[in-house]
CSV table of C-alpha atoms in Angstrom, one decimal:
chain,number,residue,atom,x,y,z
A,855,MET,CA,-39.3,44.4,33.4
A,856,ILE,CA,-36.8,41.5,33.6
A,857,PHE,CA,-33.1,41.9,34.4
A,858,ASN,CA,-31.1,38.8,33.8
A,859,THR,CA,-27.4,38.1,34.4
A,860,ALA,CA,-25.8,34.8,33.4
A,861,TYR,CA,-22.4,33.1,33.0
A,862,ASN,CA,-21.9,31.0,29.8
A,863,ASP,CA,-18.9,28.8,29.3
A,864,ASN,CA,-19.0,28.9,25.5
A,865,VAL,CA,-20.1,32.2,23.8
A,866,LEU,CA,-17.8,32.1,20.8
A,867,GLN,CA,-19.3,29.0,19.1
A,868,GLY,CA,-18.2,28.6,15.5
A,869,GLY,CA,-14.8,30.3,15.8
A,870,SER,CA,-11.4,28.7,15.6
A,871,ASP,CA,-10.4,29.9,19.1
A,872,PRO,CA,-10.9,27.7,22.1
A,873,PRO,CA,-14.1,28.0,24.2
A,874,ALA,CA,-14.5,31.4,26.0
A,875,GLY,CA,-16.7,32.1,28.9
A,876,ASP,CA,-18.4,35.4,29.6
A,877,VAL,CA,-20.9,37.2,31.8
A,878,ILE,CA,-24.0,38.3,30.0
A,879,TYR,CA,-26.4,41.0,31.1
A,880,SER,CA,-29.9,41.2,29.6
A,881,PHE,CA,-32.6,43.9,30.0
A,882,LEU,CA,-36.1,42.7,28.8
A,883,PRO,CA,-38.9,45.2,29.2
A,884,THR,CA,-42.3,44.0,28.0
A,885,ILE,CA,-45.6,45.8,27.3
A,886,THR,CA,-48.8,43.8,26.7
A,887,PHE,CA,-52.2,44.9,25.9
A,888,ASP,CA,-55.3,42.7,26.2
A,889,GLN,CA,-58.9,43.8,25.2
A,890,THR,CA,-62.0,41.6,25.2
A,891,THR,CA,-65.5,42.6,24.0
A,892,ALA,CA,-68.6,40.5,23.3
A,893,ARG,CA,-67.3,39.4,19.9
A,894,GLN,CA,-63.6,40.3,19.8
A,895,HIS,CA,-60.4,39.5,21.6
A,896,LEU,CA,-57.2,41.5,20.8
A,897,GLY,CA,-53.8,40.8,22.3
A,898,LEU,CA,-50.6,42.8,21.6
A,899,LEU,CA,-47.1,42.2,23.0
A,900,LEU,CA,-44.0,44.4,22.5
A,901,SER,CA,-40.7,43.5,24.0
A,902,PRO,CA,-37.4,45.1,23.1
A,903,GLY,CA,-34.3,43.5,24.6
A,904,PHE,CA,-30.8,44.7,25.2
A,905,THR,CA,-28.0,42.2,25.8
A,906,ILE,CA,-24.5,43.2,26.9
A,907,TYR,CA,-21.4,41.0,27.2
A,908,GLN,CA,-18.8,41.8,29.8
A,909,HIS,CA,-15.8,40.9,27.6
A,910,SER,CA,-17.2,39.8,24.1
A,911,SER,CA,-18.5,43.3,23.3
A,912,SER,CA,-18.8,42.4,19.6
A,913,LEU,CA,-21.8,40.2,20.5
A,914,ASN,CA,-23.7,43.1,22.2
A,915,ALA,CA,-27.1,43.4,20.5
A,916,ALA,CA,-30.6,44.9,20.7
A,917,ASP,CA,-33.5,42.4,20.2
A,918,LEU,CA,-37.2,42.7,19.6
A,919,ASN,CA,-40.3,40.6,20.1
A,920,PHE,CA,-43.7,41.6,18.7
A,921,ALA,CA,-46.8,39.5,18.7
A,922,LEU,CA,-50.4,40.1,17.6
A,923,ASN,CA,-53.3,37.8,18.4
A,924,TYR,CA,-56.8,38.6,17.2
A,925,GLN,CA,-60.1,36.6,17.4
A,926,TYR,CA,-63.5,37.5,16.0
A,927,ARG,CA,-66.7,35.7,16.7
A,928,LEU,CA,-68.5,35.8,13.3
A,929,THR,CA,-71.5,33.9,14.7
A,930,GLN,CA,-72.5,32.0,17.8
A,931,HIS,CA,-70.6,29.0,16.5
A,932,THR,CA,-67.9,30.4,14.2
A,933,THR,CA,-64.6,32.0,15.2
A,934,VAL,CA,-61.9,33.5,13.0
A,935,SER,CA,-58.4,34.0,14.4
A,936,LEU,CA,-55.3,35.8,13.1
A,937,ASN,CA,-51.8,35.7,14.6
A,938,ASP,CA,-48.4,37.1,13.8
A,939,SER,CA,-45.2,36.8,15.7
A,940,PHE,CA,-41.9,38.6,14.8
A,941,GLN,CA,-38.6,38.0,16.6
A,942,LYS,CA,-35.2,39.6,16.2
A,943,SER,CA,-32.9,37.7,18.5
A,944,SER,CA,-29.2,37.4,19.3
A,945,ASN,CA,-29.3,35.0,22.3
A,946,VAL,CA,-31.6,31.9,22.3
A,947,PHE,CA,-31.0,31.5,26.0
A,948,ASN,CA,-33.2,34.5,26.9
A,949,GLN,CA,-36.1,32.2,27.6
A,950,SER,CA,-36.9,29.9,30.6
A,951,TYR,CA,-37.1,26.7,28.5
A,952,PRO,CA,-35.5,27.7,25.1
A,953,PHE,CA,-35.3,24.1,23.6
A,954,SER,CA,-38.4,22.4,25.0
A,955,GLY,CA,-41.1,21.7,22.4
A,956,ALA,CA,-43.4,19.6,24.5
A,957,THR,CA,-47.0,20.2,23.4
A,958,ILE,CA,-50.2,20.0,25.5
A,959,SER,CA,-51.8,16.6,25.2
A,960,GLY,CA,-54.2,16.5,22.3
A,961,SER,CA,-52.8,19.6,20.5
A,962,SER,CA,-51.6,19.5,16.9
A,963,GLN,CA,-48.1,18.4,16.1
A,964,SER,CA,-45.6,21.3,16.1
A,965,LEU,CA,-42.4,21.6,14.0
A,966,PRO,CA,-39.5,19.7,15.6
A,967,PRO,CA,-36.5,21.7,16.7
A,968,GLY,CA,-33.5,21.9,14.5
A,969,VAL,CA,-29.8,23.0,14.6
A,970,ILE,CA,-29.4,25.9,17.0
A,971,ALA,CA,-26.7,28.6,16.7
A,972,PRO,CA,-27.1,30.0,20.3
A,973,TYR,CA,-25.4,33.4,19.8
A,974,ALA,CA,-26.2,34.1,16.1
A,975,SER,CA,-28.4,37.0,15.1
A,976,GLN,CA,-31.7,35.7,13.7
A,977,LEU,CA,-34.8,37.2,12.2
A,978,SER,CA,-38.0,35.1,12.3
A,979,ASN,CA,-41.6,35.6,11.6
A,980,THR,CA,-44.7,33.4,11.8
A,981,ALA,CA,-48.1,34.4,10.6
A,982,ASN,CA,-51.2,32.2,10.6
A,983,GLY,CA,-54.9,32.5,10.4
A,984,GLY,CA,-57.8,30.1,10.8
A,985,VAL,CA,-61.5,29.5,11.2
A,986,SER,CA,-63.3,27.1,13.4
A,987,TYR,CA,-67.0,26.0,13.3
A,988,GLN,CA,-68.9,24.2,16.0
A,989,PHE,CA,-71.7,22.6,14.0
A,990,GLY,CA,-72.9,20.3,16.8
A,991,TYR,CA,-72.9,20.0,20.5
A,992,ASN,CA,-70.0,17.6,20.3
A,993,SER,CA,-68.6,18.3,16.9
A,994,MET,CA,-66.2,20.9,15.5
A,995,ALA,CA,-64.3,21.5,12.3
A,996,GLY,CA,-61.9,24.1,11.0
A,997,ALA,CA,-59.1,25.1,8.7
A,998,SER,CA,-55.9,27.2,9.0
A,999,GLY,CA,-52.9,28.5,7.0
A,1000,ILE,CA,-49.4,29.3,8.1
A,1001,ILE,CA,-46.3,31.1,6.7
A,1002,THR,CA,-43.0,31.1,8.5
A,1003,GLU,CA,-39.6,32.6,7.7
A,1004,SER,CA,-36.2,32.3,9.5
A,1005,ASN,CA,-33.0,34.1,8.4
A,1006,TYR,CA,-29.5,34.6,9.8
A,1007,PRO,CA,-28.4,38.1,8.7
A,1008,ASN,CA,-24.7,37.5,9.8
A,1009,PRO,CA,-23.3,34.5,7.8
A,1010,VAL,CA,-20.2,34.4,10.0
A,1011,GLN,CA,-22.3,33.5,13.1
A,1012,ALA,CA,-24.2,30.7,11.3
A,1013,ALA,CA,-21.6,29.1,9.0
A,1014,GLY,CA,-22.9,25.9,7.4
A,1015,LEU,CA,-26.6,26.6,8.3
A,1016,TYR,CA,-29.5,27.3,6.0
A,1017,ASN,CA,-32.1,30.0,6.0
A,1018,SER,CA,-35.7,28.7,5.6
A,1019,ASN,CA,-39.2,29.6,4.7
A,1020,SER,CA,-42.3,27.6,4.7
A,1021,GLY,CA,-46.0,27.8,4.0
A,1022,GLY,CA,-49.0,25.5,4.2
A,1023,GLY,CA,-52.4,24.7,5.5
A,1024,SER,CA,-54.4,22.2,7.5
A,1025,ALA,CA,-57.9,21.1,8.2
A,1026,PHE,CA,-59.3,19.2,11.2
A,1027,TYR,CA,-62.4,17.5,12.5
A,1028,ASN,CA,-63.0,16.9,16.2
A,1029,GLN,CA,-65.7,14.7,17.8
A,1030,ARG,CA,-66.4,14.4,21.5
A,1031,LEU,CA,-67.5,10.8,22.3
A,1032,SER,CA,-68.1,11.5,26.0
A,1033,ASN,CA,-67.0,13.9,28.7
A,1034,ALA,CA,-63.6,12.2,28.8
A,1035,GLN,CA,-62.9,10.9,25.2
A,1036,TYR,CA,-62.3,12.7,21.9
A,1037,ILE,CA,-61.5,11.6,18.4
A,1038,GLY,CA,-60.6,13.5,15.3
A,1039,LEU,CA,-58.7,13.7,12.0
A,1040,THR,CA,-56.2,16.3,10.9
A,1041,TYR,CA,-54.8,16.8,7.4
A,1042,GLN,CA,-51.7,19.0,6.9
A,1043,TYR,CA,-49.8,20.2,3.9
A,1044,LEU,CA,-46.4,22.0,4.3
A,1045,ARG,CA,-43.9,23.3,1.7
A,1046,SER,CA,-40.5,24.3,3.0
A,1047,GLN,CA,-37.5,25.8,1.2
A,1048,GLY,CA,-33.9,26.2,2.4
A,1049,ASP,CA,-31.1,28.4,1.1
A,1050,PRO,CA,-27.5,28.5,2.4
A,1051,VAL,CA,-26.8,31.4,4.7
A,1052,ASP,CA,-23.6,32.1,2.8
A,1053,PRO,CA,-23.8,30.8,-0.8
A,1054,GLN,CA,-20.2,31.9,-1.5
A,1055,THR,CA,-18.8,29.4,1.1
A,1056,ASN,CA,-21.2,26.7,-0.1
A,1057,PRO,CA,-20.7,26.7,-3.9
A,1058,THR,CA,-22.1,23.2,-4.3
A,1059,SER,CA,-25.2,24.0,-2.3
A,1060,ALA,CA,-28.5,24.8,-4.1
A,1061,GLN,CA,-31.9,25.7,-2.9
A,1062,SER,CA,-33.7,22.7,-1.5
A,1063,GLU,CA,-37.4,22.2,-1.3
A,1064,VAL,CA,-39.5,19.7,0.8
A,1065,GLN,CA,-43.2,19.1,0.6
A,1066,THR,CA,-45.1,17.0,3.0
A,1067,GLN,CA,-48.7,15.8,3.2
A,1068,THR,CA,-49.8,14.2,6.5
A,1069,LEU,CA,-53.1,12.6,7.5
A,1070,LEU,CA,-53.3,12.0,11.3
A,1071,PRO,CA,-56.3,10.5,13.1
A,1072,PHE,CA,-56.1,11.1,16.8
A,1073,TYR,CA,-57.6,9.9,20.1
A,1074,THR,CA,-57.5,11.7,23.4
A,1075,VAL,CA,-58.8,10.4,26.7
A,1076,TYR,CA,-59.0,12.1,30.2
A,1077,LEU,CA,-58.4,9.3,32.7
A,1078,ASN,CA,-59.5,11.9,35.3
A,1079,PRO,CA,-60.0,15.7,35.2
A,1080,THR,CA,-56.3,16.3,35.7
A,1081,PHE,CA,-54.7,13.5,33.6
A,1082,SER,CA,-54.9,13.1,29.8
A,1083,LEU,CA,-53.3,10.9,27.1
A,1084,SER,CA,-53.3,11.6,23.4
A,1085,PHE,CA,-52.3,9.4,20.5
A,1086,SER,CA,-52.1,10.2,16.8
A,1087,GLY,CA,-50.6,8.4,13.8
A,1088,GLY,CA,-51.1,8.1,10.1
A,1089,PRO,CA,-49.5,8.1,6.6
A,1090,GLN,CA,-47.2,10.9,5.5
A,1091,TYR,CA,-46.1,11.5,1.9
A,1092,TYR,CA,-43.0,13.6,1.2
A,1093,SER,CA,-41.1,14.8,-1.8
A,1094,ALA,CA,-37.8,16.6,-1.8
A,1095,THR,CA,-35.8,18.3,-4.6
A,1096,GLN,CA,-32.4,19.9,-4.9
A,1097,PRO,CA,-30.9,20.4,-8.4
A,1098,PRO,CA,-29.1,18.8,-10.0
A,1099,SER,CA,-29.9,15.6,-8.0
A,1100,PRO,CA,-33.1,13.6,-8.9
A,1101,SER,CA,-36.1,14.3,-6.6
A,1102,VAL,CA,-36.8,11.9,-3.7
A,1103,HIS,CA,-40.3,10.9,-2.7
A,1104,ALA,CA,-41.8,8.2,-0.5
A,1105,TRP,CA,-44.4,7.3,2.1
A,1106,PHE,CA,-43.6,7.4,5.8
A,1107,PRO,CA,-45.5,6.5,9.0
A,1108,SER,CA,-45.9,9.6,11.2
A,1109,ALA,CA,-46.9,9.4,14.8
A,1110,MET,CA,-47.2,11.4,18.0
A,1111,ALA,CA,-48.0,10.6,21.7
A,1112,SER,CA,-48.4,13.0,24.6
A,1113,VAL,CA,-49.4,13.1,28.2
A,1114,GLY,CA,-50.5,16.0,30.4
A,1115,TRP,CA,-51.1,16.1,34.1
A,1116,GLN,CA,-52.2,19.3,35.8
A,1117,THR,CA,-53.2,19.9,39.4
A,1118,ILE,CA,-53.5,23.1,41.5
A,1119,HIS,CA,-49.8,23.1,42.3
A,1120,THR,CA,-48.2,20.7,39.7
A,1121,ASN,CA,-48.0,20.7,35.9
A,1122,LEU,CA,-46.4,18.1,33.7
A,1123,VAL,CA,-46.3,17.7,29.9
A,1124,ALA,CA,-44.4,15.1,27.9
A,1125,SER,CA,-44.5,14.2,24.2
A,1126,TYR,CA,-42.9,12.2,21.5
A,1127,SER,CA,-43.1,12.7,17.7
A,1128,ARG,CA,-41.8,11.0,14.6
A,1129,THR,CA,-42.1,12.8,11.3
A,1130,ILE,CA,-40.4,13.9,8.1
A,1131,THR,CA,-39.4,17.5,8.2
A,1132,ALA,CA,-37.2,20.1,6.5
A,1133,ALA,CA,-37.1,22.5,9.5
A,1134,VAL,CA,-33.6,21.6,10.8
A,1135,GLY,CA,-31.5,24.4,9.3
A,1136,LEU,CA,-30.0,21.9,6.8
A,1137,PRO,CA,-30.7,21.1,3.2
A,1138,GLY,CA,-33.0,18.2,2.3
A,1139,ALA,CA,-35.5,16.1,4.3
A,1140,PHE,CA,-34.9,14.4,7.6
A,1141,ASN,CA,-36.5,11.6,9.6
A,1142,SER,CA,-37.0,13.5,12.9
A,1143,ASN,CA,-37.6,11.8,16.3
A,1144,ASN,CA,-38.2,14.1,19.2
A,1145,ALA,CA,-38.9,13.6,22.9
A,1146,ASN,CA,-39.7,16.5,25.2
A,1147,ALA,CA,-40.8,16.9,28.8
A,1148,SER,CA,-41.4,19.9,31.1
A,1149,ALA,CA,-42.6,20.1,34.7
A,1150,ARG,CA,-43.4,22.8,37.2
A,1151,TRP,CA,-44.2,22.4,40.9
A,1152,GLN,CA,-45.4,25.2,43.3
A,1153,ALA,CA,-43.8,24.0,46.5
A,1154,THR,CA,-45.2,26.8,48.6
A,1155,ARG,CA,-47.0,30.1,48.0
A,1156,ALA,CA,-43.6,31.8,47.3
A,1157,TRP,CA,-41.5,29.0,45.9
A,1158,ASN,CA,-41.8,27.4,42.4
A,1159,LEU,CA,-39.5,24.7,40.9
A,1160,GLY,CA,-39.3,23.9,37.2
A,1161,GLY,CA,-37.4,21.8,34.8
A,1162,ALA,CA,-37.4,20.8,31.1
A,1163,ALA,CA,-35.6,18.2,29.0
A,1164,SER,CA,-35.4,17.6,25.3
A,1165,TYR,CA,-33.9,15.0,22.9
A,1166,SER,CA,-34.0,15.1,19.2
A,1167,ILE,CA,-32.3,13.0,16.5
A,1168,ASN,CA,-32.5,13.9,12.8
A,1169,LYS,CA,-31.4,11.4,10.1
A,1170,ASN,CA,-31.1,12.5,6.4
A,1171,VAL,CA,-33.4,10.7,4.0
A,1172,THR,CA,-31.9,12.6,1.0
A,1173,PRO,CA,-28.2,11.6,1.2
A,1174,LEU,CA,-27.5,12.2,-2.5
A,1175,PHE,CA,-28.3,16.0,-2.4
A,1176,PRO,CA,-25.4,18.4,-2.9
A,1177,ALA,CA,-23.6,19.2,0.4
A,1178,SER,CA,-25.8,16.7,2.1
A,1179,ASN,CA,-25.4,16.4,5.9
A,1180,PRO,CA,-26.0,13.1,7.6
A,1181,GLY,CA,-27.9,14.8,10.4
A,1182,GLY,CA,-27.2,14.5,14.1
A,1183,HIS,CA,-28.8,14.9,17.5
A,1184,SER,CA,-29.2,17.4,20.3
A,1185,ILE,CA,-29.8,17.1,24.0
A,1186,SER,CA,-30.8,19.9,26.3
A,1187,GLY,CA,-32.0,20.4,29.9
A,1188,SER,CA,-33.0,23.2,32.2
A,1189,VAL,CA,-33.8,23.5,35.9
A,1190,THR,CA,-35.1,26.7,37.6
A,1191,VAL,CA,-36.0,27.8,41.1
A,1192,GLN,CA,-38.3,30.9,41.4
A,1193,TYR,CA,-39.1,32.9,44.6
A,1194,SER,CA,-41.8,35.5,44.8
A,1195,LEU,CA,-40.5,38.4,46.9
A,1196,SER,CA,-43.9,40.2,46.6
A,1197,GLU,CA,-47.0,40.2,44.4
A,1198,HIS,CA,-45.1,42.0,41.7
A,1199,LEU,CA,-41.4,41.1,42.3
A,1200,LYS,CA,-39.9,37.7,41.5
A,1201,THR,CA,-36.4,36.3,41.3
A,1202,GLU,CA,-35.3,33.1,39.6
A,1203,LEU,CA,-32.1,31.0,39.5
A,1204,GLY,CA,-31.4,28.4,36.8
A,1205,TYR,CA,-29.0,26.2,34.9
A,1206,THR,CA,-29.2,25.2,31.2
A,1207,HIS,CA,-27.1,22.6,29.3
A,1208,LEU,CA,-27.1,22.2,25.5
A,1209,HIS,CA,-25.3,19.5,23.5
A,1210,GLN,CA,-25.4,19.3,19.7
A,1211,SER,CA,-23.7,16.8,17.4
A,1212,TYR,CA,-23.9,17.7,13.7
A,1213,SER,CA,-20.8,17.0,11.6
A,1214,GLY,CA,-19.6,19.7,9.1
A,1215,ILE,CA,-21.5,22.6,10.7
A,1216,SER,CA,-18.8,24.9,11.8
A,1217,ALA,CA,-21.2,27.1,13.8
A,1218,ILE,CA,-21.4,24.3,16.4
A,1219,SER,CA,-19.1,21.4,15.5
A,1220,THR,CA,-15.9,22.9,17.1
A,1221,VAL,CA,-17.4,23.1,20.6
A,1222,PRO,CA,-20.8,21.2,20.8
A,1223,ASN,CA,-21.5,21.8,24.5
A,1224,THR,CA,-22.8,24.9,26.3
A,1225,ASN,CA,-23.4,25.4,30.0
A,1226,ARG,CA,-25.2,28.4,31.4
A,1227,GLU,CA,-26.0,29.5,35.0
A,1228,PHE,CA,-28.3,32.5,35.4
A,1229,ILE,CA,-30.2,34.7,37.8
A,1230,SER,CA,-33.0,37.0,36.9
A,1231,ILE,CA,-35.2,39.6,38.6
A,1232,SER,CA,-38.6,40.5,37.2
A,1233,TYR,CA,-41.2,43.2,38.1
A,1234,GLN,CA,-44.7,43.0,36.7
A,1235,PHE,CA,-47.9,45.0,37.2
A,1236,THR,CA,-51.2,45.4,35.4
A,1237,ARG,CA,-53.5,48.4,35.0
A,1238,PRO,CA,-56.9,48.7,33.5
A,1239,VAL,CA,-57.0,51.2,30.6
A,1240,GLY,CA,-60.7,51.8,30.3
A,1241,ARG,CA,-64.1,50.2,30.1
């Protein structure tokens, strides 16, 4: 159970009125279930949320998070996994690091962040499934598929933005060269569509579609058991359409680099990615460059310090599309201090800053900066439910 109270200096983004601050109270109960047998692993998470604004009562909302993770070991060397995550949210800040996309070194590239409407109601769902096969002591291959959807049910709160849905698949091959070195190859296909949140206010906007195919060789090295580096890069082909404009297609060099450092008391992850994407809440395709970093340090047995930073810049590569947006950039950062009052009870203080610069997006262009100070108290316990 988490109780969170925060002060935000800009809760009415997108309106014509000047910035307005407010105190926000959030109640976030969470129930998780985890079961492991010889061949199966099942995980469930259910977290309803209730957010109350002291003055801006029209923003009061009930949220919901649901996640299902299932793994089944078909044979000694073959594993099938299924995952689904649904989220109904009204406040993107109800997370410790809401804008950090730093991935663990050596992991596959994730979709870069896009335009954020912090206090807009949003429905999103991600479903994926995959199979992995270890056919040798040092060799593994696999394939997976993914479907995602993101919608803003209230057009007033997300004026100028686009709903999106995407689907695709990927295949990989990994080879361990030694105890400290890995190489591999990943192929990924992704098809994304975008529709204006409010077609009536965007009469010239039509549905846009972007397809990408990416081939990424990668290399990961562990300089020591706690420090790793990973590099990947390769060709990416993209095609984008939005009637009545002619389609756009070209080749593009895609790349990613990441670093991870983990000790008993310290964890640091940083990454950089460069890719063509449609996942920015705007029509068309964008050249997206993203840098992320997050760190956590356990100063003492009771005190933990954390921080995260993110920078992304998106440049439009389809400028002739109707209602084309040139793109923009965003900068965010968070710092937190956590103190454990007991084994089950913790409290946390934090500060978050978000800056976004995207011209023509009324949901954020009027007041691009948001500052938030918060304190939260959480109580957690676990109980066995059977053998």
